[in-house]
mmCIF file of C-alpha atoms and ligand atoms in Angstrom:
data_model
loop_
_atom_site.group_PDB
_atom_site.id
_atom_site.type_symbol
_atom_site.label_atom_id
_atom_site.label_comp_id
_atom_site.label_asym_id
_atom_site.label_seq_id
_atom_site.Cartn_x
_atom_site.Cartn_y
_atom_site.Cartn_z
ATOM 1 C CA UNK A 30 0.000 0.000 0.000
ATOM 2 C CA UNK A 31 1.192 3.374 -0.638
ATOM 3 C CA UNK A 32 2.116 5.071 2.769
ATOM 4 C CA UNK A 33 2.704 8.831 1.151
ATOM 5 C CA UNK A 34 0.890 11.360 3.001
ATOM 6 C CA UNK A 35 -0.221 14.895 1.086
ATOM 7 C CA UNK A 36 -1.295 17.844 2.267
ATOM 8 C CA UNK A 37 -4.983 19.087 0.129
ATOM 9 C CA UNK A 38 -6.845 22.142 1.381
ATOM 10 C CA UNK A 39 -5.655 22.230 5.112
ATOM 11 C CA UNK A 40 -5.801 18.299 5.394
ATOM 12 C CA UNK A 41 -2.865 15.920 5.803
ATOM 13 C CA UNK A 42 -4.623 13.199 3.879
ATOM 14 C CA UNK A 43 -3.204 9.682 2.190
ATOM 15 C CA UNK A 44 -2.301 10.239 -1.534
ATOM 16 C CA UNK A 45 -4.659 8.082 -2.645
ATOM 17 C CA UNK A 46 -7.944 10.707 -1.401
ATOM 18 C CA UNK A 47 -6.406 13.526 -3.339
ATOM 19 C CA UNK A 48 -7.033 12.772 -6.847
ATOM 20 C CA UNK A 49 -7.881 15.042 -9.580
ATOM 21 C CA UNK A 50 -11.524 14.430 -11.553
ATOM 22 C CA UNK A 51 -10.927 13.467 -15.437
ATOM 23 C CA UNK A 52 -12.692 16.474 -16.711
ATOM 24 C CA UNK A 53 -10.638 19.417 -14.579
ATOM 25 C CA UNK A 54 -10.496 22.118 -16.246
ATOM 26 C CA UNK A 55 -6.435 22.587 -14.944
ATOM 27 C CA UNK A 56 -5.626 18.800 -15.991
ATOM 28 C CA UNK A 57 -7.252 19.433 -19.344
ATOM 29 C CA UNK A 58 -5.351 22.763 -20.162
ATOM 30 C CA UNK A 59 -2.477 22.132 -18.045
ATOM 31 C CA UNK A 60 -4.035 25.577 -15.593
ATOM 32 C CA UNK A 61 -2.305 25.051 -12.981
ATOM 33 C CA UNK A 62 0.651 27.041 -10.670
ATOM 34 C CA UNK A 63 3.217 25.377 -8.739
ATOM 35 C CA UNK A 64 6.128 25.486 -6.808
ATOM 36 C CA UNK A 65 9.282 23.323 -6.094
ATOM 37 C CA UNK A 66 10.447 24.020 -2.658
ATOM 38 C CA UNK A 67 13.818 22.371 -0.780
ATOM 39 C CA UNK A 68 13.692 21.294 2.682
ATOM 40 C CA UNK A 69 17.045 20.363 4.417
ATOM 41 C CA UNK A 70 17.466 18.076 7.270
ATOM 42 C CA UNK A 71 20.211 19.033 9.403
ATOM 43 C CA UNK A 72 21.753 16.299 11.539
ATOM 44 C CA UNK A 73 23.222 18.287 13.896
ATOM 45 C CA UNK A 74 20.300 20.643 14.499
ATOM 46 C CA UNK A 75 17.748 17.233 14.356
ATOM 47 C CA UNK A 76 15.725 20.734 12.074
ATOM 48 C CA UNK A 77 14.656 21.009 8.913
ATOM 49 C CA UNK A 78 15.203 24.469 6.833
ATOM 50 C CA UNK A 79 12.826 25.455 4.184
ATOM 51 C CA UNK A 80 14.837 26.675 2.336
ATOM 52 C CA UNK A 81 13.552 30.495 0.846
ATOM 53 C CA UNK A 82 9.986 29.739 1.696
ATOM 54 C CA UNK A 83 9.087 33.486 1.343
ATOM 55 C CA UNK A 84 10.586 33.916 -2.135
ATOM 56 C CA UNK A 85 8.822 30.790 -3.016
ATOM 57 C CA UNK A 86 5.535 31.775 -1.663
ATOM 58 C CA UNK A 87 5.823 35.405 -3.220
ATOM 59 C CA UNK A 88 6.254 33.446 -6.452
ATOM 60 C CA UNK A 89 3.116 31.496 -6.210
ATOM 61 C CA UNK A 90 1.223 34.693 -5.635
ATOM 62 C CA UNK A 91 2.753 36.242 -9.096
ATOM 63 C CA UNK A 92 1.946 32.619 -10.825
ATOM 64 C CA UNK A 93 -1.279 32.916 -9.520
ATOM 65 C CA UNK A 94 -1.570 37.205 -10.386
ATOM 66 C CA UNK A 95 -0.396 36.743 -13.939
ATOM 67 C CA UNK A 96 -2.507 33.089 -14.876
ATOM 68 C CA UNK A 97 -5.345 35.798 -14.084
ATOM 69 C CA UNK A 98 -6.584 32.845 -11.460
ATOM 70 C CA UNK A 99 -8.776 34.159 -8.161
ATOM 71 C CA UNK A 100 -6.578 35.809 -5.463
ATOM 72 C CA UNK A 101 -7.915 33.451 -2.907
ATOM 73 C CA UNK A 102 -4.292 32.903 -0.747
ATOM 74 C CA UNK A 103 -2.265 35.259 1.089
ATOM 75 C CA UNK A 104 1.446 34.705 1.397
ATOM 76 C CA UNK A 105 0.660 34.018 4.524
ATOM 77 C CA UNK A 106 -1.342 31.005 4.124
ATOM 78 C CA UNK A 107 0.880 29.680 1.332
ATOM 79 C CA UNK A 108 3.883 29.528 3.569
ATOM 80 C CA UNK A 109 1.852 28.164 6.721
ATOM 81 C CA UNK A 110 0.666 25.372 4.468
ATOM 82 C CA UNK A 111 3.870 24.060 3.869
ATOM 83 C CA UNK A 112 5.295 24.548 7.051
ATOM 84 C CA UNK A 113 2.230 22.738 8.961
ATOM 85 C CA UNK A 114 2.446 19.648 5.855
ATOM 86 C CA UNK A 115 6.687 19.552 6.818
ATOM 87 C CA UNK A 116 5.754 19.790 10.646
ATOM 88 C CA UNK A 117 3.434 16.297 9.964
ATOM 89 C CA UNK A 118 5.416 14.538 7.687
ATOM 90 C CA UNK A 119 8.335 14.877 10.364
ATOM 91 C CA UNK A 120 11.017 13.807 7.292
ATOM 92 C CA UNK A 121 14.509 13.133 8.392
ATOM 93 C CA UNK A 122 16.149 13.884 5.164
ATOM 94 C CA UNK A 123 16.319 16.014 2.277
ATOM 95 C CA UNK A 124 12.718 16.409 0.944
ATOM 96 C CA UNK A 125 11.454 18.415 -2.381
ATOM 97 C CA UNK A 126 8.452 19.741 -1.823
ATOM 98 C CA UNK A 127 5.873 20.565 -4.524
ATOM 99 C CA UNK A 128 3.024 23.046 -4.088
ATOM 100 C CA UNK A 129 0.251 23.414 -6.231
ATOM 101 C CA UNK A 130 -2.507 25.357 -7.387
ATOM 102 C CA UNK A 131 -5.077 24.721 -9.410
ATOM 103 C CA UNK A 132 -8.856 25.009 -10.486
ATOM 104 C CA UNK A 133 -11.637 23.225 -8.923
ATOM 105 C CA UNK A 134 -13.765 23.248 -11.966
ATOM 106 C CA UNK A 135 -14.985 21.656 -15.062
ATOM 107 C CA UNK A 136 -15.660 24.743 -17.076
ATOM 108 C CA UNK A 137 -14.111 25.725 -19.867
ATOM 109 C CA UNK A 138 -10.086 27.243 -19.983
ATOM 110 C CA UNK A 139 -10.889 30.840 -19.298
ATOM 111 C CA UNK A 140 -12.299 29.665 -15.877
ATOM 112 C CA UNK A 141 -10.467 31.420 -13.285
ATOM 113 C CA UNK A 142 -11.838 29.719 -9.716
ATOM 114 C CA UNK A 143 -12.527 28.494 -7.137
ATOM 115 C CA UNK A 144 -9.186 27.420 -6.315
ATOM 116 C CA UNK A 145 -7.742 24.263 -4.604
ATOM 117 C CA UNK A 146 -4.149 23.750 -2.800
ATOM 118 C CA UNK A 147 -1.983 20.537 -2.810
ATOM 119 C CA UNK A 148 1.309 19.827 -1.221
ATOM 120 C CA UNK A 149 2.993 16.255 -2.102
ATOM 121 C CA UNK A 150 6.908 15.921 -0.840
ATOM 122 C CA UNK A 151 9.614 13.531 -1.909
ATOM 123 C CA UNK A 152 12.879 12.719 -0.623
ATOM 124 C CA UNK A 153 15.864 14.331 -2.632
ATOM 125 C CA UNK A 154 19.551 14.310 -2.369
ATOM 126 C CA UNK A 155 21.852 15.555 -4.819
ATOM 127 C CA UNK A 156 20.758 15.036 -8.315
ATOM 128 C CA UNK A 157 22.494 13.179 -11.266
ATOM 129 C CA UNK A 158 25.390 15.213 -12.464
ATOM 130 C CA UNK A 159 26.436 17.023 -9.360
ATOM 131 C CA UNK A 160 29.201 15.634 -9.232
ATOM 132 C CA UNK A 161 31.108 14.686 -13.159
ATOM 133 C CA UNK A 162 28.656 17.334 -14.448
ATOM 134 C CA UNK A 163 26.396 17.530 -17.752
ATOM 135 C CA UNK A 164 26.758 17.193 -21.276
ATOM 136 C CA UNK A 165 24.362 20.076 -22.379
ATOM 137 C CA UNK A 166 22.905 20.837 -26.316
ATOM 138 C CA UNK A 167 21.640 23.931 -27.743
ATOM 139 C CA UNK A 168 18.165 23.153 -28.193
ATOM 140 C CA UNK A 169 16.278 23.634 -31.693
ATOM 141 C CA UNK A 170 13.437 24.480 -29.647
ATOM 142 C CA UNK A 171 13.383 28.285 -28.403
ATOM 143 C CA UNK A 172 12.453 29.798 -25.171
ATOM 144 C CA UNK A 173 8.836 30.613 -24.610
ATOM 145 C CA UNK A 174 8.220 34.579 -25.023
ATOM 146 C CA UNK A 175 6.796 36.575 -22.707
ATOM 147 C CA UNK A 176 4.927 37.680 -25.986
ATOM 148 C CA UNK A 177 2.890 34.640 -26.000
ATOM 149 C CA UNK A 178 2.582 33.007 -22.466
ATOM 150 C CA UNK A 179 4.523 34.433 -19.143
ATOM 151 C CA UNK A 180 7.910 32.676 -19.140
ATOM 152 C CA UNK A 181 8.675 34.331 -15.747
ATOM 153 C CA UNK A 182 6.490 32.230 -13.503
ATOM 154 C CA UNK A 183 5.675 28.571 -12.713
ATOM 155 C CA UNK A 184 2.349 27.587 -14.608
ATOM 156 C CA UNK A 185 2.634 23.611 -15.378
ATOM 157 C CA UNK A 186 1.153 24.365 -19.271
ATOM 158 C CA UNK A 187 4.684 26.586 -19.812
ATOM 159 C CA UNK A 188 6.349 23.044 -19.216
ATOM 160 C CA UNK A 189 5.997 21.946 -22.619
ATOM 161 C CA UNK A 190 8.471 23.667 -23.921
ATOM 162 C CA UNK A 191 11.179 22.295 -21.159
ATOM 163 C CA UNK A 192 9.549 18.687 -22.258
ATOM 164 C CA UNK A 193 10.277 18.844 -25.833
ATOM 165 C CA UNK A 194 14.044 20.084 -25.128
ATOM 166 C CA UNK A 195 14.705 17.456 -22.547
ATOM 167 C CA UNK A 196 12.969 15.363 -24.862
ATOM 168 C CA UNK A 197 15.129 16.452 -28.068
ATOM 169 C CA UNK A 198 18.169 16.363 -26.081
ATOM 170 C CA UNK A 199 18.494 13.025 -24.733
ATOM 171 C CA UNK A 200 17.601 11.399 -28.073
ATOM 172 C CA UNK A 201 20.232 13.136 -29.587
ATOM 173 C CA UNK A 202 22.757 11.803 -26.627
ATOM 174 C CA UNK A 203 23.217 14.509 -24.873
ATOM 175 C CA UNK A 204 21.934 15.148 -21.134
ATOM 176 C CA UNK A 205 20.346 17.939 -21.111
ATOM 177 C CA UNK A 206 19.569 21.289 -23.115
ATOM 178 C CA UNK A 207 19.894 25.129 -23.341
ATOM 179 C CA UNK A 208 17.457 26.933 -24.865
ATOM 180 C CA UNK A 209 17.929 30.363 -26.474
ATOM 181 C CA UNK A 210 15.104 33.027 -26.398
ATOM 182 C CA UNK A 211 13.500 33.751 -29.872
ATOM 183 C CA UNK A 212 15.703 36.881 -30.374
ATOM 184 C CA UNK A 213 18.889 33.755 -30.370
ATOM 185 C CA UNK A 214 20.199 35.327 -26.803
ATOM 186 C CA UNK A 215 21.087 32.665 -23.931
ATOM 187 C CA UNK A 216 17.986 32.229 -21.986
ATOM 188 C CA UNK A 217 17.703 29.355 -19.826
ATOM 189 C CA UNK A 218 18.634 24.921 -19.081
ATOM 190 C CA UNK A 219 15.337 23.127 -19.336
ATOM 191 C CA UNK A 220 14.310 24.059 -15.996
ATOM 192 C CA UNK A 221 17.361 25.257 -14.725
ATOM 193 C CA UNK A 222 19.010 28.857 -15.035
ATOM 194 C CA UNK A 223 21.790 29.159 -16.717
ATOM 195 C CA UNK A 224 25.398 31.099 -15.613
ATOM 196 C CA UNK A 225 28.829 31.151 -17.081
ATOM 197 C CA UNK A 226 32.023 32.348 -15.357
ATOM 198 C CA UNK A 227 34.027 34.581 -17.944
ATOM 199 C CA UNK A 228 36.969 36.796 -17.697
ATOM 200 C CA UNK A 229 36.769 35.566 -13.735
ATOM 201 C CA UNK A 230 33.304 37.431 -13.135
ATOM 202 C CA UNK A 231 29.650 35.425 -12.641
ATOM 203 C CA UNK A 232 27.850 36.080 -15.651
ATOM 204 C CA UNK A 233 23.657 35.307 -16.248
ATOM 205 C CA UNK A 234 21.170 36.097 -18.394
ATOM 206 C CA UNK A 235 18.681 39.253 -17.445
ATOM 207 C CA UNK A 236 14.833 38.151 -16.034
ATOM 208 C CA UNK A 237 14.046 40.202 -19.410
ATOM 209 C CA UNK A 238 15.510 37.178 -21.416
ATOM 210 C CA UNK A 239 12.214 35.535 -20.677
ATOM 211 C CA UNK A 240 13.355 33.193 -18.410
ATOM 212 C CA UNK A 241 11.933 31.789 -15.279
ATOM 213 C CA UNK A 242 12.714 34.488 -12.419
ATOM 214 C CA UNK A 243 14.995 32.169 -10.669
ATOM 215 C CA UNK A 244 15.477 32.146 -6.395
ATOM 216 C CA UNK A 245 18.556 29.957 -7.260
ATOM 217 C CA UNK A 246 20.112 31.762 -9.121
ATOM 218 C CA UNK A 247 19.449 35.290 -7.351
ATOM 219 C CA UNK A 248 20.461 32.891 -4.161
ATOM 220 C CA UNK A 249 24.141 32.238 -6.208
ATOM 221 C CA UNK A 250 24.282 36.016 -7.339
ATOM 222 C CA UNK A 251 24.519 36.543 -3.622
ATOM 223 C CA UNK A 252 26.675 34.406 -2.980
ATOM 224 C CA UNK A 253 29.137 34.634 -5.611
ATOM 225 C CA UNK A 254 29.389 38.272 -4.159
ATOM 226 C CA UNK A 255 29.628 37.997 -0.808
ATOM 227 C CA UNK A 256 31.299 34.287 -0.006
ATOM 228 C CA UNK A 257 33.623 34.429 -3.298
ATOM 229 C CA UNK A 258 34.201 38.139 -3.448
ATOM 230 C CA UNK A 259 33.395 38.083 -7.587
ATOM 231 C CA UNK A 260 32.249 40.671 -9.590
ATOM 232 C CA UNK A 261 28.395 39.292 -11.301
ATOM 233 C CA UNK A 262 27.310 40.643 -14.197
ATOM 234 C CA UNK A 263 23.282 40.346 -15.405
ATOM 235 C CA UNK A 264 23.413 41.047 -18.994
ATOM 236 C CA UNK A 265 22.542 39.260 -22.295
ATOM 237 C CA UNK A 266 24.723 36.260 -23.220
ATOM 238 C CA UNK A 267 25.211 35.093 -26.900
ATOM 239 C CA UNK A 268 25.232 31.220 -27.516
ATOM 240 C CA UNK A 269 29.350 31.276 -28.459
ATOM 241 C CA UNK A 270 29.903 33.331 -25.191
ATOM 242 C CA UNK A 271 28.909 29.835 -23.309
ATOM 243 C CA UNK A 272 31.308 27.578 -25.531
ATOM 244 C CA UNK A 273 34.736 30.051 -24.401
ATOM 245 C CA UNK A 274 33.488 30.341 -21.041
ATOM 246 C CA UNK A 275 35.476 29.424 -18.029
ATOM 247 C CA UNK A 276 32.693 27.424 -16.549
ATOM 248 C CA UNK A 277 28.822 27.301 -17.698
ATOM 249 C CA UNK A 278 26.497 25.963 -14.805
ATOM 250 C CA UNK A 279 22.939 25.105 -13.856
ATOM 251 C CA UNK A 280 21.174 25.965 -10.938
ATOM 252 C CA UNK A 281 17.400 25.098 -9.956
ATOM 253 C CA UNK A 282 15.783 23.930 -6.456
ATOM 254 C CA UNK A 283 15.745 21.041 -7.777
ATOM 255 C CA UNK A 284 19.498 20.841 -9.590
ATOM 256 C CA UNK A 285 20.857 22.611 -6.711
ATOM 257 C CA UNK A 286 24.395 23.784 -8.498
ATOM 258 C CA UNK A 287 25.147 21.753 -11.445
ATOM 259 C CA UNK A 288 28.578 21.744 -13.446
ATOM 260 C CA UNK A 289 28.546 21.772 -17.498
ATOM 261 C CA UNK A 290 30.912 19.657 -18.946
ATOM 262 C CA UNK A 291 30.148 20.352 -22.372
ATOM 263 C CA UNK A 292 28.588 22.032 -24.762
ATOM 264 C CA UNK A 293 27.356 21.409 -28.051
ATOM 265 C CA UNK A 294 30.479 18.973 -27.972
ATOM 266 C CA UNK A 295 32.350 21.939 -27.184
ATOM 267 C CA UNK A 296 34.314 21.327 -23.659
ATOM 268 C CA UNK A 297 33.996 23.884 -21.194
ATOM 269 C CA UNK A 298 37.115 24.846 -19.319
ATOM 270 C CA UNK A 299 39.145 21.262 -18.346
ATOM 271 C CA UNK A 300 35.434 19.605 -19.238
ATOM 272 C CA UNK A 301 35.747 18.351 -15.301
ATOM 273 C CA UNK A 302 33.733 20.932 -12.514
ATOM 274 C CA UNK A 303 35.995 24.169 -12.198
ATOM 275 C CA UNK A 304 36.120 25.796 -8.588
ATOM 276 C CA UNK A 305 33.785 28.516 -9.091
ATOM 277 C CA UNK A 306 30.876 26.067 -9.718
ATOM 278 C CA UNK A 307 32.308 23.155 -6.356
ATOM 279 C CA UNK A 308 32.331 26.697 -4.053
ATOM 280 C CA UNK A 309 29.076 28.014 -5.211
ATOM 281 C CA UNK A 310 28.029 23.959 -4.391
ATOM 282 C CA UNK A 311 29.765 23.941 -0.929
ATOM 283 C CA UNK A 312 28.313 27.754 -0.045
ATOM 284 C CA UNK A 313 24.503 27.006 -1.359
ATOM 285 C CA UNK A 314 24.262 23.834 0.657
ATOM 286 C CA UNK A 315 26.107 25.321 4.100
ATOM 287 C CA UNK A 316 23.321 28.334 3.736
ATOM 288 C CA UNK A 317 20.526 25.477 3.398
ATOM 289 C CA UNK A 318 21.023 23.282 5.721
ATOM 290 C CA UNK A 319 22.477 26.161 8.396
ATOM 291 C CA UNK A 320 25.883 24.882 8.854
ATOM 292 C CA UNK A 321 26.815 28.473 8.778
ATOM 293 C CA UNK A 322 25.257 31.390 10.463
ATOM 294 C CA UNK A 323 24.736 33.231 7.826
ATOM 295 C CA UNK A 324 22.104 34.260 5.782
ATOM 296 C CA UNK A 325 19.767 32.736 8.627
ATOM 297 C CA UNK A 326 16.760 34.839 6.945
ATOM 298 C CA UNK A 327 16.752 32.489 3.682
ATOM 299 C CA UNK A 328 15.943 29.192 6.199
ATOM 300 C CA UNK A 329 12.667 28.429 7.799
ATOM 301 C CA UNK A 330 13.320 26.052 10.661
ATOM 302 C CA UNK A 331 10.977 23.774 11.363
ATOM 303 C CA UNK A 332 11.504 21.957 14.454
ATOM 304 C CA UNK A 333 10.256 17.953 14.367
ATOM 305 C CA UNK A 334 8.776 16.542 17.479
ATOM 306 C CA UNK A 335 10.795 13.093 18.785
ATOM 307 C CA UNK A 336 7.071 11.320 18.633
ATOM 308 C CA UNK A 337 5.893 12.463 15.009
ATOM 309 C CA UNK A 338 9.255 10.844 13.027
ATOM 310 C CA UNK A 339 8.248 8.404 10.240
ATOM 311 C CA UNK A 340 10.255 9.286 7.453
HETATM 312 N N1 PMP B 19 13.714 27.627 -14.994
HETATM 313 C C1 PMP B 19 12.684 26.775 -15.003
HETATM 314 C C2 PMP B 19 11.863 26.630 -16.229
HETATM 315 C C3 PMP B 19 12.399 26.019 -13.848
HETATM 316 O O1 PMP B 19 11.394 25.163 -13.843
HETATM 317 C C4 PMP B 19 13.225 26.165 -12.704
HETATM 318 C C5 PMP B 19 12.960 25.329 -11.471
HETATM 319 N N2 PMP B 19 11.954 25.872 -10.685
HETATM 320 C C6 PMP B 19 14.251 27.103 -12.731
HETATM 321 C C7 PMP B 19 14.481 27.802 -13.898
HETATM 322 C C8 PMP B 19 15.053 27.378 -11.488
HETATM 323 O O2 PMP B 19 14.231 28.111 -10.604
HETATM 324 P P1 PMP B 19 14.419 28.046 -9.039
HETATM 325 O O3 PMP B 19 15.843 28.395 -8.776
HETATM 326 O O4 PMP B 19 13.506 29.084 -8.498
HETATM 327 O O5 PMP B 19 14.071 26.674 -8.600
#
C-alpha cells in the first residue's frame, strides 16, 4: 500500500484521497501554478530548513496574479501550508516539496476559480550530475516569449516547452539542453538557469531574457558576491559566449548547483567541474542546511517533534 501522506486544502490526507476528476479544467489545459520548494534536514540541528519559503511563496502569488486565477491565498497562508504539511510529515532527510494550485472546476479554460491547494513531498539528495557534471545541447526548440505566455512564472502548461528540449536532447545523446530566447540570446537549461564564469566574473542572463525568475540563481548572485568576493554581471549572453566560457552551470531547487561539462560537444574549461561552480556547491548547501550562520533569513526552521518521526 502506498504510505505517502499529502497535504490538500488544510488536510494531511493519504495520496490516494487527493485525486484530480478526469474532466478538470487545470488537468485538461495544463491551468495550474506550482512550486518546487527544498527542505534540508540538518543532523546536527535534528531541524529542517525550508529553504527560501518566502521567495517561493511570493512566487506562487505572481503565478497565480499573472494566470489571471482568483486571489484566494495570502502569502501568509501559502507559507503556513507548507510549514504545517513539513511539521506532519516529520522527514529526516532532504525532501522536495511541490506546491500546487489549481482550479476546482470543469468549465471551460478561461475559468479562473474556485481554487484548490496541494502539497505532495519527496525525498531528494543531490541530483544526477552534481558531481562529473552535464553534457548540455543547444536546443532547436526556443524559449517561450513573454509575448505569447509568461515565461517568468511557474504555470505547469509553460512546461511543454522544457519537455520537448529534454525530450530532443536526450535522443540526440546529450543530457540535457539550453534553450535560447526567440531573439537567439542565452535564456535558460530546461528548468534550470543558466550562468557562465568569464573573464573571472559570474555572468547570467537578465529576467528580461524571458526566463523563469529564478530564487537559485538570485540565491548564487549573492553568494558569488559575498562568499567568493566576484564581480556578477546580469546582462545578455550570446550562444558562443557559453562555448569560451570558463565554466557554464545550472542551478534550480531542484538541480541545486550543477557543473557543465560540455557544450554542443564543445568542452567547457578542463570539461571536469571548475572551482567557481564546487564553491558556489559547498556555499549554497552550508546556507541550506544552516551549517553556517549566515544568511539565517533564507531558512525556515521547522523543528520535528521526537514522537511524530516516520520518514
Ligand atoms: N527555470 C525553469 C523553467 C524552472 O522550472 C526552474 C525550477 N523551478 C528554474 C528555472 C530554477 O528556478 P528556481 O531556482 O527558483 O528553482
Amino acid at each position: 500500500m502506498d504510505k505517502r501522506m499529502v497535504w490538500l486544502n488544510g488536510k494531511v490526507v493519504p495520496y490516494a484521497e487527493a485525486s484530480v476528476p478526469l474532466l478538470n479544467t487545470s488537468f485538461r489545459y495544463g491551468a495550474m501554478v506550482f512550486e518546487g520548494i527544498r527542505a534540508y534536514w540538518n543532523p546536527r540541528t535534528q531541524k529542517q530548513s525550508l529553504f527560501r519559503l518566502d521567495e517561493h511563496a511570493v512566487r506562487l502569488l505572481e503565478s497565480i496574479k499573472l494566470m489571471r486565477f482568483e486571489a484566494a491565498y495570502t502569502v501568509e497562508q501559502v507559507r503556513q501550508a507548507v510549514i504545517d504539511y513539513l511539521q506532519a510529515l516529520a522527514p529526516q532527510q532532504d525532501m522536495h516539496i511541490r506546491q500546487m494550485v489549481y482550479l476546482d472546476s470543469e468549465e471551460f479554460y478561461y475559468a479562473r476559480g474556485p481554487l484548490q491547494m496541494a502539497i505532495a513531498a519527496v525525498p531528494m539528495g543531490r541530483r544526477r550530475g552534481f558531481e562529473q557534471g552535464l553534457h548540455c545541447n543547444i536546443s532547436s526548440w526556443r524559449r517561450i516569449s513573454d509575448q505569447s505566455v509568461p515565461p517568468r512564472i511557474k504555470c505547469a502548461g509553460n512546461y511543454q516547452n522544457s519537455r520537448l528540449a529534454h525530450i530532443e536532447s536526450v535522443e540526440s545523446g546529450y543530457d540535457y539542453p539550453l534553450l535560447l530566447n526567440d531573439r537567439g540570446k542565452v535564456s535558460e537549461g530546461g528548468g534550470s538557469a543558466v550562468l557562465l564564469v568569464r573573464h573571472g566574473a559570474l555572468v547570467t542572463p537578465p529576467v528580461t531574457a524571458d526566463l523563469l525568475e529564478s530564487i537559485t540563481r538570485e540565491t548564487l548572485l549573492e553568494l558569488a558576491k559575498e562568499q567568493l568576493g566576484m564581480r556578477v554581471e546580469v546582462r545578455e549572453v550570446d550562444r558562443t559566449e557559453l562555448l569560451l566560457a570558463e565554466e557554464v552551470l545550472l542551478c534550480g531547487t531542484a538541480e541545486e548547483v550543477m557543473p557543465v561539462a560540455s557544450v554542443d560537444h564543445v568542452t567547457i574549461g578542463s570539461g571536469a567541474p571548475g572551482p567557481v561552480t564546487r564553491r558556489l556547491q559547498e556555499e549554497l548547501l552550508a546556507a541550506a542546511r544552516g551549517d553556517t550562520d549566515r544568511f539565517a533569513g533564507w531558512r525556515t526552521q521547522v523543528a520535528v517533534p521526537q514522537d511524530r518521526r516516520h520518514v
